[in-house]
Short mmCIF file of C-alpha atoms in Angstrom, two decimals:
data_model
loop_
_atom_site.label_atom_id
_atom_site.label_comp_id
_atom_site.label_asym_id
_atom_site.label_seq_id
_atom_site.Cartn_x
_atom_site.Cartn_y
_atom_site.Cartn_z
CA MET A 1 -16.33 -45.03 92.13
CA ALA A 2 -17.19 -43.32 88.88
CA HIS A 3 -14.62 -41.23 87.20
CA ALA A 4 -15.23 -38.03 85.10
CA GLN A 5 -14.08 -38.39 81.66
CA ILE A 6 -14.40 -35.99 78.68
CA SER A 7 -15.38 -37.82 75.47
CA LYS A 8 -13.29 -37.21 72.35
CA TYR A 9 -16.48 -37.47 70.26
CA LEU A 10 -18.86 -34.60 69.36
CA PRO A 11 -22.33 -34.61 70.94
CA PRO A 12 -24.73 -36.55 68.61
CA ASP A 13 -26.89 -33.53 67.61
CA ILE A 14 -23.98 -31.22 66.69
CA ASN A 15 -23.30 -30.53 62.99
CA PRO A 16 -19.61 -29.67 62.64
CA THR A 17 -20.18 -28.11 59.16
CA GLN A 18 -22.73 -25.55 60.43
CA ALA A 19 -22.08 -22.42 62.44
CA ALA A 20 -23.49 -22.31 65.89
CA ILE A 21 -26.65 -20.14 65.68
CA ALA A 22 -27.03 -17.41 68.33
CA TYR A 23 -30.23 -17.20 70.33
CA GLY A 24 -33.22 -15.19 69.09
CA CYS A 25 -32.67 -11.77 67.41
CA ARG A 26 -28.88 -12.17 67.52
CA ALA A 27 -28.80 -15.19 65.23
CA LEU A 28 -28.85 -13.48 61.76
CA PRO A 29 -26.66 -10.46 62.61
CA LYS A 30 -24.04 -12.93 63.93
CA LEU A 31 -24.23 -15.00 60.76
CA ASN A 32 -24.04 -11.88 58.53
CA LYS A 33 -20.85 -10.94 60.30
CA GLU A 34 -19.53 -14.43 59.79
CA LEU A 35 -20.36 -14.24 56.03
CA GLN A 36 -17.80 -11.38 55.81
CA SER A 37 -15.11 -13.31 57.73
CA GLU A 38 -11.68 -13.78 56.18
CA ASP A 39 -11.70 -17.40 57.48
CA LEU A 40 -12.96 -19.78 54.81
CA LEU A 41 -14.38 -22.34 57.22
CA THR A 42 -16.31 -19.65 59.02
CA ARG A 43 -17.86 -18.42 55.83
CA GLN A 44 -18.76 -21.97 54.87
CA LYS A 45 -20.44 -22.80 58.13
CA ALA A 46 -22.43 -19.53 58.17
CA LEU A 47 -23.77 -20.37 54.69
CA VAL A 48 -24.83 -23.93 55.74
CA ALA A 49 -26.75 -22.35 58.75
CA LEU A 50 -28.37 -19.77 56.52
CA CYS A 51 -29.62 -22.51 54.17
CA ASP A 52 -31.64 -23.89 57.07
CA LEU A 53 -32.86 -20.54 58.30
CA MET A 54 -34.04 -19.20 54.90
CA HIS A 55 -36.90 -21.58 54.58
CA ASP A 56 -38.77 -19.29 57.08
CA SER A 57 -40.07 -16.14 55.36
CA GLU A 58 -39.63 -14.11 58.57
CA HIS A 59 -35.92 -14.97 58.64
CA VAL A 60 -35.69 -14.00 54.93
CA TYR A 61 -37.25 -10.59 55.80
CA THR A 62 -34.84 -10.04 58.63
CA ALA A 63 -31.87 -11.19 56.63
CA ILE A 64 -32.64 -8.67 53.90
CA ARG A 65 -33.26 -5.88 56.41
CA ILE A 66 -29.84 -6.29 58.11
CA GLY A 67 -27.90 -6.42 54.80
CA CYS A 68 -27.34 -10.16 54.25
CA LEU A 69 -28.09 -9.81 50.51
CA GLU A 70 -25.06 -7.52 50.08
CA SER A 71 -22.86 -9.98 51.90
CA LEU A 72 -24.18 -12.81 49.71
CA LYS A 73 -23.64 -10.81 46.52
CA ALA A 74 -19.98 -10.38 47.59
CA LEU A 75 -19.63 -14.16 48.17
CA LEU A 76 -20.76 -14.90 44.66
CA LYS A 77 -17.17 -13.80 43.62
CA ASP A 78 -15.52 -16.07 46.19
CA THR A 79 -12.70 -18.25 44.95
CA SER A 80 -14.07 -21.25 46.94
CA ASP A 81 -16.40 -23.51 44.85
CA LEU A 82 -18.25 -24.56 47.97
CA VAL A 83 -18.86 -20.97 49.05
CA ARG A 84 -20.31 -20.04 45.67
CA ILE A 85 -22.44 -23.27 45.64
CA LYS A 86 -23.84 -22.59 49.06
CA THR A 87 -24.32 -18.85 48.39
CA THR A 88 -26.40 -19.61 45.33
CA GLU A 89 -28.31 -22.26 47.27
CA VAL A 90 -29.22 -19.66 50.03
CA LEU A 91 -30.32 -17.18 47.27
CA TYR A 92 -32.55 -19.74 45.48
CA ILE A 93 -34.23 -20.70 48.82
CA MET A 94 -34.77 -16.93 49.49
CA ALA A 95 -36.29 -16.61 45.98
CA THR A 96 -39.06 -19.08 46.95
CA HIS A 97 -40.57 -16.45 49.11
CA ASN A 98 -42.35 -13.24 47.91
CA VAL A 99 -40.25 -11.10 50.23
CA GLY A 100 -37.13 -12.70 48.88
CA ARG A 101 -38.03 -12.00 45.33
CA ASP A 102 -38.84 -8.40 46.16
CA GLY A 103 -35.43 -8.12 47.85
CA PHE A 104 -33.71 -9.52 44.71
CA LEU A 105 -35.19 -6.63 42.70
CA GLU A 106 -34.39 -3.92 45.26
CA HIS A 107 -30.81 -5.03 45.69
CA ASP A 108 -30.01 -5.91 42.06
CA VAL A 109 -29.25 -9.53 42.74
CA ILE A 110 -30.18 -10.59 39.21
CA HIS A 111 -27.06 -8.73 37.85
CA ALA A 112 -24.81 -10.30 40.48
CA LEU A 113 -26.04 -13.73 39.71
CA SER A 114 -25.57 -13.31 35.95
CA PHE A 115 -21.81 -13.48 36.33
CA LEU A 116 -22.12 -17.16 37.31
CA LEU A 117 -23.95 -18.27 34.17
CA SER A 118 -20.67 -19.88 32.98
CA ASP A 119 -19.46 -21.05 36.49
CA PRO A 120 -17.52 -24.32 36.18
CA GLN A 121 -19.59 -25.90 38.96
CA SER A 122 -22.83 -27.31 37.67
CA ALA A 123 -24.34 -27.31 41.12
CA CYS A 124 -23.75 -23.50 41.22
CA ARG A 125 -25.40 -23.01 37.88
CA GLU A 126 -28.32 -25.15 38.87
CA ASN A 127 -28.89 -23.08 41.99
CA LEU A 128 -28.71 -19.87 39.98
CA HIS A 129 -31.31 -21.14 37.50
CA LEU A 130 -33.59 -22.25 40.33
CA ALA A 131 -33.32 -18.70 41.69
CA PHE A 132 -34.17 -17.24 38.26
CA LYS A 133 -37.12 -19.70 37.80
CA HIS A 134 -38.67 -18.75 41.13
CA LEU A 135 -38.05 -15.05 40.49
CA ALA A 136 -39.66 -15.21 37.09
CA GLN A 137 -42.96 -16.44 38.62
CA LEU A 138 -43.43 -12.85 39.83
CA PRO A 139 -44.30 -10.57 36.82
CA ALA A 140 -41.93 -7.96 38.17
CA GLY A 141 -39.25 -10.57 38.49
CA ALA A 142 -39.71 -11.68 34.87
CA LYS A 143 -39.51 -8.06 33.79
CA GLY A 144 -36.38 -7.63 35.99
CA ILE A 145 -34.67 -10.57 34.10
CA VAL A 146 -35.76 -9.13 30.73
CA ASN A 147 -34.60 -5.61 31.65
CA SER A 148 -31.20 -7.03 32.73
CA SER A 149 -30.72 -8.03 29.06
CA LEU A 150 -30.18 -11.67 30.06
CA ILE A 151 -32.58 -13.23 27.55
CA PRO A 152 -29.92 -13.68 24.81
CA SER A 153 -27.60 -15.36 27.23
CA LEU A 154 -30.36 -17.73 28.53
CA VAL A 155 -31.28 -18.62 24.98
CA TRP A 156 -27.63 -19.39 24.15
CA LYS A 157 -27.20 -21.38 27.24
CA LEU A 158 -30.17 -23.54 26.36
CA GLN A 159 -28.01 -25.20 23.72
CA ARG A 160 -25.10 -25.94 26.06
CA GLU A 161 -26.43 -26.84 29.49
CA GLU A 162 -27.23 -30.18 31.12
CA GLU A 163 -30.68 -31.47 30.67
CA GLY A 164 -31.75 -30.78 34.25
CA ILE A 165 -30.61 -27.18 33.88
CA GLN A 166 -32.28 -26.89 30.38
CA GLU A 167 -35.63 -27.63 32.07
CA LEU A 168 -35.05 -24.74 34.53
CA LEU A 169 -33.99 -22.41 31.67
CA LEU A 170 -37.13 -23.29 29.75
CA ASP A 171 -39.37 -22.50 32.72
CA THR A 172 -37.60 -19.09 33.18
CA LEU A 173 -37.82 -18.29 29.45
CA ALA A 174 -41.47 -19.14 29.27
CA ALA A 175 -42.33 -16.74 32.07
CA CYS A 176 -40.06 -13.92 30.68
CA LEU A 177 -41.22 -14.30 27.10
CA MET A 178 -44.81 -13.66 28.27
CA GLU A 179 -43.56 -10.21 29.27
CA ASP A 180 -41.48 -9.43 26.20
CA ALA A 181 -40.29 -11.84 23.41
CA SER A 182 -38.39 -9.32 21.23
CA GLU A 183 -34.92 -10.10 22.45
CA ALA A 184 -35.57 -13.80 22.32
CA LEU A 185 -36.85 -13.57 18.80
CA ALA A 186 -33.76 -11.61 17.79
CA SER A 187 -31.55 -14.28 19.37
CA ARG A 188 -33.00 -17.14 17.30
CA ALA A 189 -35.06 -18.59 20.19
CA VAL A 190 -37.51 -20.26 17.78
CA PRO A 191 -34.98 -22.52 16.01
CA PHE A 192 -33.49 -23.42 19.36
CA LEU A 193 -36.94 -24.29 20.78
CA LYS A 194 -37.72 -26.22 17.67
CA GLU A 195 -34.67 -28.46 18.39
CA LYS A 196 -35.88 -29.06 22.02
CA LEU A 197 -39.22 -30.18 20.71
CA LEU A 198 -37.40 -33.14 19.32
CA SER A 199 -35.66 -34.04 22.64
CA ALA A 200 -35.90 -37.59 23.99
CA ASN A 201 -36.76 -36.00 27.41
CA SER A 202 -40.55 -35.50 27.65
CA ASN A 203 -40.16 -32.71 30.25
CA ILE A 204 -37.99 -30.71 27.79
CA ARG A 205 -40.47 -31.38 24.94
CA SER A 206 -43.37 -30.13 27.14
CA LYS A 207 -41.46 -27.10 28.38
CA ALA A 208 -40.22 -26.15 24.94
CA ALA A 209 -43.85 -26.18 23.69
CA GLN A 210 -44.83 -24.03 26.65
CA ALA A 211 -42.05 -21.56 25.77
CA LEU A 212 -43.32 -21.51 22.20
CA ILE A 213 -46.72 -20.55 23.55
CA ALA A 214 -45.13 -17.57 25.23
CA VAL A 215 -43.21 -16.70 22.06
CA SER A 216 -46.46 -16.70 20.06
CA ALA A 217 -48.62 -15.01 22.68
CA ALA A 218 -46.26 -12.33 23.96
CA THR A 219 -47.21 -8.70 23.48
CA GLN A 220 -44.36 -6.78 22.01
CA LEU A 221 -46.33 -3.65 21.19
CA PRO A 222 -47.94 -1.08 23.56
CA PRO A 223 -51.45 -2.25 24.51
CA LEU A 224 -53.02 0.93 23.20
CA TRP A 225 -52.10 0.00 19.69
CA HIS A 226 -54.55 -3.06 19.87
CA SER A 227 -52.31 -4.92 17.50
CA ILE A 228 -51.83 -8.71 17.48
CA PRO A 229 -48.14 -9.45 17.86
CA LEU A 230 -47.30 -11.37 14.72
CA GLU A 231 -43.49 -11.71 14.77
CA GLY A 232 -43.48 -14.80 16.99
CA LYS A 233 -46.24 -16.49 15.11
CA ASN A 234 -44.52 -15.76 11.78
CA GLN A 235 -41.16 -17.15 13.01
CA VAL A 236 -42.81 -20.42 14.17
CA TRP A 237 -44.29 -20.74 10.66
CA GLN A 238 -41.12 -19.67 8.79
CA HIS A 239 -38.99 -22.25 10.75
CA ASP A 240 -41.34 -25.09 9.99
CA VAL A 241 -42.17 -25.77 13.63
CA ILE A 242 -45.84 -26.37 12.88
CA PRO A 243 -45.33 -29.94 11.56
CA ILE A 244 -43.45 -30.86 14.65
CA LEU A 245 -46.17 -29.45 16.91
CA VAL A 246 -48.70 -31.50 14.97
CA HIS A 247 -46.60 -34.58 15.44
CA LEU A 248 -46.39 -33.90 19.21
CA LEU A 249 -50.26 -33.98 19.37
CA LYS A 250 -49.73 -37.77 19.30
CA ASP A 251 -46.95 -37.81 21.92
CA LYS A 252 -47.28 -40.50 24.62
CA GLU A 253 -47.25 -37.83 27.36
CA GLU A 254 -50.54 -35.91 27.74
CA GLU A 255 -48.79 -32.75 28.99
CA VAL A 256 -46.77 -32.58 25.84
CA GLN A 257 -49.89 -32.99 23.73
CA ALA A 258 -51.67 -30.23 25.64
CA ASN A 259 -48.73 -27.75 25.25
CA ALA A 260 -48.31 -28.60 21.61
CA ALA A 261 -52.04 -27.82 21.14
CA GLY A 262 -51.51 -24.62 23.11
CA ALA A 263 -48.73 -23.45 20.86
CA LEU A 264 -50.82 -24.32 17.73
CA MET A 265 -53.67 -22.33 19.18
CA TYR A 266 -51.69 -19.09 18.96
CA VAL A 267 -49.86 -19.89 15.65
CA THR A 268 -53.04 -20.65 13.75
CA VAL A 269 -54.39 -17.14 14.37
CA THR A 270 -52.63 -16.16 11.15
CA THR A 271 -53.74 -17.41 7.73
CA LYS A 272 -50.39 -18.92 7.01
CA GLY A 273 -50.49 -20.75 10.28
CA LYS A 274 -53.99 -22.12 9.57
CA TYR A 275 -53.08 -23.57 6.21
CA ALA A 276 -49.75 -24.98 7.45
CA ALA A 277 -51.63 -26.88 10.16
CA LEU A 278 -54.28 -28.05 7.66
CA ASP A 279 -51.53 -29.13 5.17
CA THR A 280 -49.96 -31.18 7.96
CA GLU A 281 -53.31 -32.93 8.59
CA ALA A 282 -53.66 -31.52 12.13
CA ILE A 283 -57.45 -32.04 12.37
CA ARG A 284 -57.37 -35.82 12.99
CA PRO A 285 -55.03 -35.77 16.01
CA LEU A 286 -56.76 -32.71 17.37
CA LEU A 287 -60.08 -34.53 17.26
CA GLU A 288 -58.49 -37.42 19.16
CA LEU A 289 -57.22 -34.97 21.74
CA LEU A 290 -60.88 -33.92 22.44
CA HIS A 291 -61.08 -37.24 24.46
CA SER A 292 -57.97 -36.50 26.57
CA SER A 293 -58.26 -36.81 30.35
CA LEU A 294 -56.56 -33.41 30.71
CA SER A 295 -59.08 -30.54 30.48
CA LYS A 296 -56.31 -28.31 29.39
CA ALA A 297 -55.67 -30.58 26.34
CA ARG A 298 -59.32 -30.69 25.42
CA LEU A 299 -59.62 -26.94 25.77
CA ASN A 300 -56.55 -26.18 23.64
CA ALA A 301 -57.58 -28.73 20.98
CA ILE A 302 -61.11 -27.11 20.70
CA LYS A 303 -59.55 -23.70 20.32
CA VAL A 304 -57.17 -24.84 17.59
CA LEU A 305 -60.03 -26.56 15.70
CA THR A 306 -62.06 -23.35 16.01
CA MET A 307 -59.18 -21.47 14.30
CA LEU A 308 -59.02 -24.01 11.58
CA ALA A 309 -62.74 -23.88 11.05
CA GLU A 310 -62.35 -20.22 10.03
CA ALA A 311 -60.73 -21.49 6.88
CA PRO A 312 -63.38 -22.86 4.36
CA GLU A 313 -61.37 -26.10 4.00
CA GLY A 314 -61.16 -26.71 7.76
CA ARG A 315 -64.86 -25.88 8.26
CA LYS A 316 -65.87 -28.44 5.64
CA LEU A 317 -63.75 -31.16 7.25
CA LEU A 318 -65.22 -30.46 10.73
CA GLN A 319 -68.90 -30.27 9.79
CA SER A 320 -69.23 -34.11 10.13
CA HIS A 321 -67.90 -33.84 13.66
CA VAL A 322 -70.58 -31.50 15.02
CA PRO A 323 -71.97 -34.25 17.34
CA THR A 324 -68.55 -34.50 19.08
CA PHE A 325 -68.66 -30.77 19.85
CA ARG A 326 -72.30 -31.09 20.99
CA ALA A 327 -71.22 -33.73 23.55
CA LEU A 328 -68.43 -31.39 24.79
CA GLU A 329 -71.10 -28.79 25.71
CA GLU A 330 -71.71 -31.18 28.71
CA ASP A 331 -68.04 -31.39 29.68
CA THR A 332 -67.10 -31.18 33.38
CA SER A 333 -65.04 -28.04 32.63
CA ALA A 334 -66.93 -24.83 32.20
CA ALA A 335 -64.14 -23.47 29.98
CA VAL A 336 -64.40 -26.48 27.73
CA GLN A 337 -68.16 -26.02 27.48
CA ARG A 338 -67.90 -22.38 26.46
CA ALA A 339 -65.14 -23.25 23.92
CA ALA A 340 -67.26 -26.03 22.40
CA GLN A 341 -70.24 -23.51 22.04
CA ILE A 342 -67.93 -21.08 20.18
CA ALA A 343 -66.51 -23.86 17.96
CA LEU A 344 -70.04 -24.87 17.01
CA GLN A 345 -70.88 -21.28 15.95
CA VAL A 346 -67.85 -21.19 13.69
CA ILE A 347 -68.25 -24.65 12.26
CA GLU A 348 -71.97 -24.19 11.51
CA TRP A 349 -71.61 -20.69 10.09
CA LYS A 350 -72.94 -20.28 6.63
CA PRO A 351 -72.03 -17.37 4.29
#
């Protein structure tokens, strides 16, 4: 005869580190209440459950509506390392959704997260910078970070963070500097980015060049002034960044080459930038880049060469390469075709 016996083991599908999720519309209100619990284990389990739920944008919307963001902001100050880590993880997952990013701006989450920039836990800082990176993809989010006066702190952290977090920082800075580069320029961003161009990590080199594109292209003056923002371009020239960018045109990674050419494209708008690039013999590696498999690299290289052709010395050097530009008029990319046509007009111009 069989005997009833209660097993001492948990059922196989039960996660003891995660709070039990209530059914239907009660799930998130129950978890929000548990986030405010005085019991540490209850808070931790609720956060683990939220990490799973926040991958669904509908759950994110509901969580914001019932006040979860305020509960999460309070947990950013928790003395438990695990609570802070899981809280920032929940927030960065929320930031992957448009509704989450909007919620960040409405509830001033940027300011609350900024207090963890120097948190002793690297996982916590990584989650924070993931949240900022996703937030900055939205123009309003990038403006929110800039308006929170965080750019000097992010530039300063660029010199002190682990490599993985540096990559996230560079992504955030590139997006924010497209909105306004004035604080970054005042915080010596260009010398710091120059150092990152020399990194052994190809991702960091590529992202540093991308950030320099933003520094050189950013609009720091009201659009009605119709003035080209020169401060970023001038600083890139003053800090001798152009020779490094020219060297990166021969980098083993095509993405690095393309971004280096992109930065040169903006810097060579100025006369000083043009002649600095010509003095560094930029034309030869740029001509080689016209055969890159990346259309972005070909496009950027053509545009830099067009800028250099505006100088008499550059135009003279490029006249023997007109057939190369003729061939690019048949490129698979329409943008490359148009750029090649413009380049030919400049190269073949006669006074």
